[in-house]
Coordinates of C-alpha atoms and ligand atoms in Angstrom, one line a residue:
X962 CA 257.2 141.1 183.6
X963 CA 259.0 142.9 180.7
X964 CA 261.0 139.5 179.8
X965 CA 259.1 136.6 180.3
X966 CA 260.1 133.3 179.8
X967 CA 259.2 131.5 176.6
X968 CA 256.1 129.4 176.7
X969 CA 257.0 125.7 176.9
X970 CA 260.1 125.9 179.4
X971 CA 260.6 126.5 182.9
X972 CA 263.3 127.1 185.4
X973 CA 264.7 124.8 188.4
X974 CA 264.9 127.3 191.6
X975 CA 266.4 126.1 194.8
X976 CA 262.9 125.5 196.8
X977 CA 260.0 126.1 194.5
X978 CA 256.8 126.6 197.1
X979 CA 253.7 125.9 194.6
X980 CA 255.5 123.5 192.1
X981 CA 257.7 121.4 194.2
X982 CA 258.8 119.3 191.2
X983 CA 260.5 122.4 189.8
X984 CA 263.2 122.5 193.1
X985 CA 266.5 122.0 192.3
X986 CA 267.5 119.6 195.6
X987 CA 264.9 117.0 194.1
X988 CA 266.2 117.4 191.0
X989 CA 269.7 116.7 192.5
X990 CA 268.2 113.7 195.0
X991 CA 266.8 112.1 191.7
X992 CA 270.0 112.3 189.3
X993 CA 272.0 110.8 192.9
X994 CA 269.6 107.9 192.9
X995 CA 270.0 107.9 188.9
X996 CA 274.3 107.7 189.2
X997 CA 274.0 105.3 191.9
X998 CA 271.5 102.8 190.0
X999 CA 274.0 103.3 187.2
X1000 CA 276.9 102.3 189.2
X1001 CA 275.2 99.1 190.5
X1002 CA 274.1 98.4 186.9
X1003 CA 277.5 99.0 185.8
X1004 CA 276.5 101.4 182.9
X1005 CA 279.1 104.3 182.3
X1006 CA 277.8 108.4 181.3
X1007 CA 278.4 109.5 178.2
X1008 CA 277.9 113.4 177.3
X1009 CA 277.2 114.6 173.7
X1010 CA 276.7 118.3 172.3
X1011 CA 273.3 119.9 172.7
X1012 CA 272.9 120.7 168.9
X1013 CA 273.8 117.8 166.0
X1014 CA 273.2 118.1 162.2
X1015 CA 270.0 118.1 161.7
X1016 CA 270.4 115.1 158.9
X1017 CA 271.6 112.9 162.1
X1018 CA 267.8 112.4 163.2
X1019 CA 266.2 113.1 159.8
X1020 CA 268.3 109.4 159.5
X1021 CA 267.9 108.0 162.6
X1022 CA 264.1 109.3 164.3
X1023 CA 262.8 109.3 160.4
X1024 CA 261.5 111.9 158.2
X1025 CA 258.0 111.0 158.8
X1026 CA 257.4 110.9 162.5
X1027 CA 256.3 114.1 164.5
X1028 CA 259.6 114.5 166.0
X1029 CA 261.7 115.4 162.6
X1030 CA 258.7 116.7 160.5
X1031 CA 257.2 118.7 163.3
X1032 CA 259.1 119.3 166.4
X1033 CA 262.6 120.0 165.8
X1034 CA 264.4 123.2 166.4
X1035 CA 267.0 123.8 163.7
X1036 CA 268.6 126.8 162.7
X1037 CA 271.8 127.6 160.2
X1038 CA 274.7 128.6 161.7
X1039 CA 277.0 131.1 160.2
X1040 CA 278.9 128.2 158.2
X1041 CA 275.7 127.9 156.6
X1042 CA 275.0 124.0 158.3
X1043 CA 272.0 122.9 159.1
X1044 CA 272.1 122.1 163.0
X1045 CA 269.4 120.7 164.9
X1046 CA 268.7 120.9 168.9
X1047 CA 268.8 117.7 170.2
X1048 CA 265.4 116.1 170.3
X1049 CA 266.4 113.1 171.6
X1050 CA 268.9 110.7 172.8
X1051 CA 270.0 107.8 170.5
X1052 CA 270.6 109.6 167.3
X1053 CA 273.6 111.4 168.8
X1054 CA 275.0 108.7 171.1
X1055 CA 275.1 106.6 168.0
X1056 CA 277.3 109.4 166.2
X1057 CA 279.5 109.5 169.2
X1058 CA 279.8 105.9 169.6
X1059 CA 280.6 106.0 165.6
X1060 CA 282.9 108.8 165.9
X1061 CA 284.8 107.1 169.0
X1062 CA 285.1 103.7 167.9
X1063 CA 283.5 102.3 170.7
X1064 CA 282.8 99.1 170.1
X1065 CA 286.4 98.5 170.7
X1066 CA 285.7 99.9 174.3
X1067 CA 285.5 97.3 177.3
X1068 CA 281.5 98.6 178.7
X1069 CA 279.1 99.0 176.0
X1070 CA 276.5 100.0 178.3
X1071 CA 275.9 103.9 178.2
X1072 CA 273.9 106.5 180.1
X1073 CA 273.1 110.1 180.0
X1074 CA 270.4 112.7 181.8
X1075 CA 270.5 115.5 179.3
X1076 CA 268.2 118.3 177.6
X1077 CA 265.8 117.9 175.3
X1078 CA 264.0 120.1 172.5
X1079 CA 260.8 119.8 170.9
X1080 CA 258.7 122.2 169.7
X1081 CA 255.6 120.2 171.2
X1082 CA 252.1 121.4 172.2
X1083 CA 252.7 122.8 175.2
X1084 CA 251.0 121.5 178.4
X1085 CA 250.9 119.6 181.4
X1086 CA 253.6 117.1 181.3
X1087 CA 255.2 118.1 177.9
X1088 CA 257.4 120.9 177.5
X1089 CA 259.8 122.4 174.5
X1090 CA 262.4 121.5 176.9
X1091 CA 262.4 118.6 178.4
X1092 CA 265.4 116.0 180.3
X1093 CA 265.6 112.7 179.8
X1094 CA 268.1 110.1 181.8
X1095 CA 268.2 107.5 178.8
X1096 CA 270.6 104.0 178.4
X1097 CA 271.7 102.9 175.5
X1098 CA 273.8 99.4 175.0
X1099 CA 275.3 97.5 172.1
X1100 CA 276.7 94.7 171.0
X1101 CA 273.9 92.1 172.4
X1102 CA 270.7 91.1 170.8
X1103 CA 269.5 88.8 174.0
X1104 CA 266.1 88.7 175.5
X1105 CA 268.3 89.0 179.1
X1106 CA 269.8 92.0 177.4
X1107 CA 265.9 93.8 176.9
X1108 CA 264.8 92.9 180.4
X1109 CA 268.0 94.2 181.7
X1110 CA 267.4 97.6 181.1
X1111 CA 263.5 97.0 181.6
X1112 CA 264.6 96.2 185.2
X1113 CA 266.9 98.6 185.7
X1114 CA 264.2 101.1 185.0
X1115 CA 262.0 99.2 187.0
X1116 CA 264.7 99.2 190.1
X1117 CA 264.8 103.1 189.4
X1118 CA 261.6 104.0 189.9
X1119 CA 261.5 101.7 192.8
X1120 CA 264.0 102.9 194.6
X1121 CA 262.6 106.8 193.9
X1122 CA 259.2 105.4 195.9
X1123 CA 256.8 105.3 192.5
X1124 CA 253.6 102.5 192.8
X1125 CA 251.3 101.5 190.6
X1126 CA 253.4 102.1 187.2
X1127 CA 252.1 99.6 184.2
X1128 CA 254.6 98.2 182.1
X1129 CA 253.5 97.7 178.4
X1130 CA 255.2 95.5 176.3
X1131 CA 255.2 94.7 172.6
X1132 CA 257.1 93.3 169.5
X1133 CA 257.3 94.8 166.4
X1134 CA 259.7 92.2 164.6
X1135 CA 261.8 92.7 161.9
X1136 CA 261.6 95.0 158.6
X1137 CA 259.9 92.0 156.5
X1138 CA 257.4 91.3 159.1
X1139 CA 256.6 94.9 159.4
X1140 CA 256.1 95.7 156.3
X1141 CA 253.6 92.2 155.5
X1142 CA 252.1 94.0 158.9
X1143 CA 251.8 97.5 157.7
X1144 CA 249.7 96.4 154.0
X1145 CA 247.8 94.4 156.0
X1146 CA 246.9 96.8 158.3
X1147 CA 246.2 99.9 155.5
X1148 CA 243.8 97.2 153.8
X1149 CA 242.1 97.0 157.3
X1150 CA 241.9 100.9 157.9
X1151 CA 241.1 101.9 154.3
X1152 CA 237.1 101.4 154.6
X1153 CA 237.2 103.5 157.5
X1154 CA 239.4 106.1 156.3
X1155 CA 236.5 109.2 156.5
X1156 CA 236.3 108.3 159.8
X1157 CA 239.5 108.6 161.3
X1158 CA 241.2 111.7 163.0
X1159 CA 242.7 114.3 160.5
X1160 CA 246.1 113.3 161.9
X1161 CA 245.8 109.2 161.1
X1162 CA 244.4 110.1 157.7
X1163 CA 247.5 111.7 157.0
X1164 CA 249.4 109.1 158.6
X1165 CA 247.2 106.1 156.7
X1166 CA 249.9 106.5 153.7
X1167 CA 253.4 107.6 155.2
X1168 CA 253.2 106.1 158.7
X1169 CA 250.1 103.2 159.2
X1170 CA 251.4 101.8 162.4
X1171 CA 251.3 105.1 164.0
X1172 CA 247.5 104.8 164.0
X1173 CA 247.9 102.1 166.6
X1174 CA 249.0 104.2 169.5
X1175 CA 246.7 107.1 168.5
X1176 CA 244.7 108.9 172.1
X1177 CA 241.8 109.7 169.7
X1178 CA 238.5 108.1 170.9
X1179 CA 237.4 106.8 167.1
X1180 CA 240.8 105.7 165.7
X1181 CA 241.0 103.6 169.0
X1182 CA 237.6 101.7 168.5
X1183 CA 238.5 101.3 164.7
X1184 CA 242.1 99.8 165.4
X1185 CA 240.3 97.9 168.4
X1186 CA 239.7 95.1 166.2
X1187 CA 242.7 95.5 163.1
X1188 CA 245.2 92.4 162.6
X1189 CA 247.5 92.1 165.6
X1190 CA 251.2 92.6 164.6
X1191 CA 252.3 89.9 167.0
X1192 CA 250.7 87.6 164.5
X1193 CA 253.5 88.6 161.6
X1194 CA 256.5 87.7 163.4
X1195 CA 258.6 85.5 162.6
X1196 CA 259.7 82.2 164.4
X1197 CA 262.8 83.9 165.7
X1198 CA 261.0 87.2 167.1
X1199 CA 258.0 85.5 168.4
X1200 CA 260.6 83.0 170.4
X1201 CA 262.7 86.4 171.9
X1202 CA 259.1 87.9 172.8
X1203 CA 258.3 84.8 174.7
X1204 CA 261.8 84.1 176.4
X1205 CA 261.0 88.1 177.2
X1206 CA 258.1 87.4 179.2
X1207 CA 259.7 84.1 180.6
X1208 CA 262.5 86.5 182.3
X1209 CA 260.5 89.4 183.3
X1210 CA 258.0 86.7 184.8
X1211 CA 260.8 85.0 186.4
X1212 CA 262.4 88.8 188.2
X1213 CA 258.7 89.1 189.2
X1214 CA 258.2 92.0 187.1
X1215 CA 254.4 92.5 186.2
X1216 CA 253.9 93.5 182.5
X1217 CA 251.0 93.5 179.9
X1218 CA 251.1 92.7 176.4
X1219 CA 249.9 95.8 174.8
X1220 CA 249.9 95.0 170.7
X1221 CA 249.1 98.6 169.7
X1222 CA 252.2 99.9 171.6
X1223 CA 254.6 100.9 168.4
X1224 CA 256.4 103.7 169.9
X1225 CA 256.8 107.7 168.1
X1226 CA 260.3 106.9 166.5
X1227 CA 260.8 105.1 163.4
X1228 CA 264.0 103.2 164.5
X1229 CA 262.7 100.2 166.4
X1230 CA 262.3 96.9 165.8
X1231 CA 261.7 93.7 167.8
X1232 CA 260.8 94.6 171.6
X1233 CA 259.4 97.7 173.0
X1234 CA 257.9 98.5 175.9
X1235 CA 256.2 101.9 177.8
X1236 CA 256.0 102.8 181.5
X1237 CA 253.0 104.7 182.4
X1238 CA 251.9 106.0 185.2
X1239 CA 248.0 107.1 185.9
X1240 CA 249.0 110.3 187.8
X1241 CA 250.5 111.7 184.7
X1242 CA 247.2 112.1 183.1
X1243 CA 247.0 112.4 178.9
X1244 CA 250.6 112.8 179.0
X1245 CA 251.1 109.4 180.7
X1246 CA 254.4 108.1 179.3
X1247 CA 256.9 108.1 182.2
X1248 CA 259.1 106.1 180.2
X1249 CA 260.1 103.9 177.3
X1250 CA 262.5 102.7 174.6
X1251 CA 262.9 99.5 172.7
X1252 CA 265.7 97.2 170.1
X1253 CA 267.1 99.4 167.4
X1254 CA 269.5 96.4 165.8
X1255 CA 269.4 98.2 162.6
X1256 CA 270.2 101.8 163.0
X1257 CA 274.3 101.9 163.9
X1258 CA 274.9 100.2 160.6
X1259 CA 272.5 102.2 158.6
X1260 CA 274.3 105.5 160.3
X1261 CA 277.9 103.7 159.1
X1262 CA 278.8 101.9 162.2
X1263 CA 279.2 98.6 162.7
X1264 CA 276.0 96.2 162.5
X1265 CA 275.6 95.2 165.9
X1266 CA 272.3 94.8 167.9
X1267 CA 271.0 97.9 170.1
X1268 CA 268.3 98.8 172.8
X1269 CA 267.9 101.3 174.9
X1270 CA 265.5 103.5 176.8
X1271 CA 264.4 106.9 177.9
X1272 CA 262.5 108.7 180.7
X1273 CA 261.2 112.2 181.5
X1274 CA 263.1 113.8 184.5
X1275 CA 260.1 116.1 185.1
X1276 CA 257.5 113.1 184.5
X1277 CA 259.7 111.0 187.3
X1278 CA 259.2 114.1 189.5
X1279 CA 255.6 115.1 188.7
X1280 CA 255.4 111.6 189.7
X1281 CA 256.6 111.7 193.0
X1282 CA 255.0 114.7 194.1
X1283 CA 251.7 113.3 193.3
X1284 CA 252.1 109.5 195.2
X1285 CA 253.5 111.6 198.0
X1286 CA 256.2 109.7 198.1
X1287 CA 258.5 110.5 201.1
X1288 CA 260.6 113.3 199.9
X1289 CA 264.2 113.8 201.0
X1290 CA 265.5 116.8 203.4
X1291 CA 266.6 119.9 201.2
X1292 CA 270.9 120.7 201.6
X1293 CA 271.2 122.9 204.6
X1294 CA 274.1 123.8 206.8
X1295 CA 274.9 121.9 209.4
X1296 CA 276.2 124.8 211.3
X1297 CA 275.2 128.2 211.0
X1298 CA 277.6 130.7 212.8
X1299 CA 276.7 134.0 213.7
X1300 CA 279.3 136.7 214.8
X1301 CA 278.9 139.3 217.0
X1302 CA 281.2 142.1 216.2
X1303 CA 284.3 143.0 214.1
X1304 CA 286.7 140.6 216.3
X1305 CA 284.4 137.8 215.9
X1306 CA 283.5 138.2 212.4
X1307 CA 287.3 137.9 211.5
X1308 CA 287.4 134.6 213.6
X1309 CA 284.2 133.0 212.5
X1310 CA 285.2 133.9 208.9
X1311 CA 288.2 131.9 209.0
X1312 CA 286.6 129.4 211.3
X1313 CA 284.1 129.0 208.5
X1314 CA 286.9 128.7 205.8
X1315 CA 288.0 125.5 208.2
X1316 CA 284.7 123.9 208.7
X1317 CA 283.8 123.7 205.3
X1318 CA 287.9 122.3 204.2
X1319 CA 286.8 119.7 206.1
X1320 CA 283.8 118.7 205.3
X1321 CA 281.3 120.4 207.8
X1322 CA 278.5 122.2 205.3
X1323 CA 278.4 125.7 207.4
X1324 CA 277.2 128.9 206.5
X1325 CA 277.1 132.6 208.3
X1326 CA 275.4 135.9 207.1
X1327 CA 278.2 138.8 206.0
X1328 CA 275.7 141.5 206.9
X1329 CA 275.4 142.8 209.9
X1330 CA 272.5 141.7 210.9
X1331 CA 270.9 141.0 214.5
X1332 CA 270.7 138.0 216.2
X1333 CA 267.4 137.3 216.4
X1334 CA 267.1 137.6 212.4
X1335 CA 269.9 136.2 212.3
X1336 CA 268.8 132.6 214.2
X1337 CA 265.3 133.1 211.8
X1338 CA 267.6 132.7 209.2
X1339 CA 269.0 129.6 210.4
X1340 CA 265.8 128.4 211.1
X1341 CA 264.3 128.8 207.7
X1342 CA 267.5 127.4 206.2
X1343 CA 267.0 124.5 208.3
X1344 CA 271.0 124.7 209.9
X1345 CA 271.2 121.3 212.3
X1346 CA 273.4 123.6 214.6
X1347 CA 274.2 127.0 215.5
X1348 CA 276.5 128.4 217.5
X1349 CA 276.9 132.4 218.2
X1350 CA 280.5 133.7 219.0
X1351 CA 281.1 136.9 220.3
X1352 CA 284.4 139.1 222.4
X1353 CA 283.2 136.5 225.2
X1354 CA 283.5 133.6 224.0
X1355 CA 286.9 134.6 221.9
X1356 CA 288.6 135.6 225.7
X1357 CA 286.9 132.2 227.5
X1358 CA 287.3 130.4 224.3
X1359 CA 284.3 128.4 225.1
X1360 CA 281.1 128.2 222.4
X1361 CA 277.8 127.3 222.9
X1362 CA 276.5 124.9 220.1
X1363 CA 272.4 124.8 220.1
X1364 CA 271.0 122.0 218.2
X1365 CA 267.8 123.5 216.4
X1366 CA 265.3 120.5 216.4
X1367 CA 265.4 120.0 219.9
X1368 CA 266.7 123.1 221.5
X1369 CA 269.8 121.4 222.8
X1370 CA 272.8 122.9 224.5
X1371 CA 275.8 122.0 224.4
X1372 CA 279.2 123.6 225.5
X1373 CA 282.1 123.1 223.8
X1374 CA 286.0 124.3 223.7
X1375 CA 286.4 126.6 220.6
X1376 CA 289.6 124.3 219.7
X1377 CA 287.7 121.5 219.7
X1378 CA 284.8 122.5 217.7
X1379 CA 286.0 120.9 214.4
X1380 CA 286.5 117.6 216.3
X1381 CA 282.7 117.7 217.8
X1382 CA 280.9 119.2 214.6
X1383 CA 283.0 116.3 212.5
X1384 CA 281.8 113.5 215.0
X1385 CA 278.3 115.1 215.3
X1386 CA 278.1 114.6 211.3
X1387 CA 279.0 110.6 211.6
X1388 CA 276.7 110.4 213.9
X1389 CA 273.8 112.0 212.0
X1390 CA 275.1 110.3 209.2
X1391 CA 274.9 106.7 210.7
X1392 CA 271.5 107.5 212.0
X1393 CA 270.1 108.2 208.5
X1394 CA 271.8 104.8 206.8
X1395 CA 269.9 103.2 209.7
X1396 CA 266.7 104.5 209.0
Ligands
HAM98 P1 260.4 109.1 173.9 O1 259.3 108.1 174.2 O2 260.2 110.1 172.8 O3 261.7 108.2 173.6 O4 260.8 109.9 175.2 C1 261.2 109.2 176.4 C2 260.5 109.9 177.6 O5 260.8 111.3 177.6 C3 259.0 109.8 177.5 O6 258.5 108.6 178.1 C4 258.6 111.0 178.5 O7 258.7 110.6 179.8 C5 259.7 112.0 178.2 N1 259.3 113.0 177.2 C6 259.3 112.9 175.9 N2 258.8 114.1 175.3 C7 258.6 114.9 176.4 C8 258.1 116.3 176.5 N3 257.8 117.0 175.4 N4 257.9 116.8 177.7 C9 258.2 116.1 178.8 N5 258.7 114.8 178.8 C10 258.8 114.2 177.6 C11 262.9 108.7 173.2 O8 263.2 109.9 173.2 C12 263.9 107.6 172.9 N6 265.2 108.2 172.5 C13 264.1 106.7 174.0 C14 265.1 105.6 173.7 C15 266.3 105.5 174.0 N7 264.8 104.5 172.9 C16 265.9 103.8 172.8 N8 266.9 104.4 173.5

């Protein structure tokens, strides 16, 4: 391969054979079921450049976590700004909802599925690009508002066929109690500081609570038994937590309290919360997100309350594939036409031109190929119906229709073919909302 494609990404082809997650119509059934649990969410899509300034999530993610001091992919560009890829989500919804004055708009309640880049380790289950389908609302700082959006991604990946995800939970509380958390907690980990992973020594100073969350085998059985943040909040956090839990008991969504969950980015506060999902392996996140209440004011917006989540398209998918969940049926044409010389060509051609005004997904070959390859073709495309026109049926105007699955006959008038192939498709149609 004289170009190959950078490490870390990958493409989305129409049917990909050995990795079925990387096929475009389950991409496409996914972002369907995605817009439709929008709609009945009654969230609204929002749309935001690829690239920002880079000091929007130097702000916003923080300096010191992996994202902004490791990951990001910024460049100058010929006006000599610094611009950064987006690595994630929140920092540039925030600087659109700034921009646009949105609080004055009547739905505060975002969405988006969109790109994004991080120059990440690559392997199994993380890549340098990656797409998220993330929510973001303001204006609310409710426990109904947090386990709103944790069911919502709950009735996602429901509706998508995923079992067996857990749902961690935590609170973090507010600045004060995080930072009475964070002494306590380097006066806990400071004895043991030979003994921790390069990466949490570094983090001991600059980022403590990071340590928490860490996969490394040691720093896990040291943090095992540090202080327990949920035992620094105050009154008014530790009463949302519990109202939390009262609501997501009461929606019969199963949860655990995880108290080491503190999430990569530096923005939260109050609740957060992780999906995981076993299949996934090291890389295990499917989803999460949590309260931001501080950030739109710190950013020069105005100081209301925010939460949000995100979740990885290709994790969702990865997903899938491995639950076997029941897959749906790739696009294919519902009629495949094939024409059997000039005179018929020029007929199906604009019969083709019809069919699809109306609504009938059709298809035929512009080669002149023979029949028999021809009906292969149809086959592997997987076309409902097929019918083959030739000088006879243009002079007796009658055309055979053959269903594929069953091997089906049927004769039809070649005026009336619209009509049929148009009642044919509400039939099908009814059948599959019945099933
Ligand atoms: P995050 O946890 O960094 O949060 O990413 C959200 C999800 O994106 C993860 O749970 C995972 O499924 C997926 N993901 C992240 N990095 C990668 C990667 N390198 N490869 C594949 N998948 C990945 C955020 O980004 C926050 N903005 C979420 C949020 C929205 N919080 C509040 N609002």
């Amino acid at each position: 391969m004289k170009y190959p494609i950078p490490p870390g990404v990958f493409d989305i082809i129409p049917h990909n054979e050995r990795e079925n997650w990387k096929s475009s119509y389950l991409w496409n059934f996914v972002e369907r079921v995605i817009r439709q649990t929008a709609t009945d969410f009654c969230y609204q899509e929002i749309r935001t450049p690829v690239f920002e300034r880079t000091e929007l999530f130097q702000r916003s993610v923080g300096d010191t976590s992996d994202i902004v001091s490791k990951e990001m992919y910024t460049f100058q560009d010929k006006g000599g700004r610094s611009l950064s890829l987006r690595p994630e989500g929140t920092a540039p919804v925030l600087r659109a909802y700034i921009e646009h004055q949105l609080h004055q708009a009547p739905c505060q309640k975002f969405f988006y599925i969109a790109p994004m880049f991080r120059y990440e380790r690559a392997q199994a289950g993380r890549y340098r690009q990656h797409h998220q389908f993330g929510v973001e609302v303001f204006g609310n700082d409710s426990a109904e508002q947090d386990v709103e959006i944790i069911d919502f991604l709950c009735t996602l990946y429901r509706r998508l066929g995923l079992k067996n995800l857990g749902l961690h939970i935590n609170s973090i509380g507010d600045a004060f109690c995080r930072d009475r958390f964070r002494s306590a907690l380097k006066d806990y980990l400071q004895p043991y500081i030979a003994q921790l992973s390069p990466d949490s020594q570094t983090r001991l100073d600059k980022n403590p609570l990071r340590i928490l969350d860490s996969k490394d085998p040691k720093d896990r059985e040291i943090v095992s038994s540090a202080p327990s943040i949920l035992d620094f909040l105050s009154d008014e956090d530790k009463k949302h937590f519990d109202r939390v839990q009262e609501l997501l008991h009461q929606l019969g969504i199963s949860y655990q309290v995880n108290r080491f969950l503190v999430r990569g980015l530096d923005y939260y506060n109050k609740t957060v919360f992780e999906i995981v999902a076993g299949e996934l392996g090291a890389q295990n996140s499917i989803g999460g997100g949590g309260r931001y209440d501080g950030l739109l004011a710190s950013l020069g917006g105005p100081n209301l309350p925010s939460i949000g989540f995100g979740t990885g398209m290709e994790r969702i998918l990865q997903t899938m594939i491995q639950q076997k969940v029941s897959l749906p049926e790739s696009n294919s044409p519902f009629l495949f036409l094939i024409a059997l010389g000039e005179k018929a060509q020029m007929a199906c051609f604009a019969l083709l031109h019809s069919l699809r005004d109306n609504g009938i997904s059709s298809q035929m070959d512009f080669s002149a190929r023979k029949v028999g390859k021809l009906m292969q073709l149809a086959d592997e495309l997987h076309a409902h119906y097929v019918a083959v026109i030739g000088e006879e049926e243009l002079l007796s105007q009658e055309i055979e229709i053959k269903e594929m699955k069953t091997g089906n006959k049927l004769k039809v008038s070649y005026s009336s073919l619209l009509k049929v192939m148009k009642e044919m498709k509400k039939t099908i149609s009814i059948q599959n909302d019945t099933i």
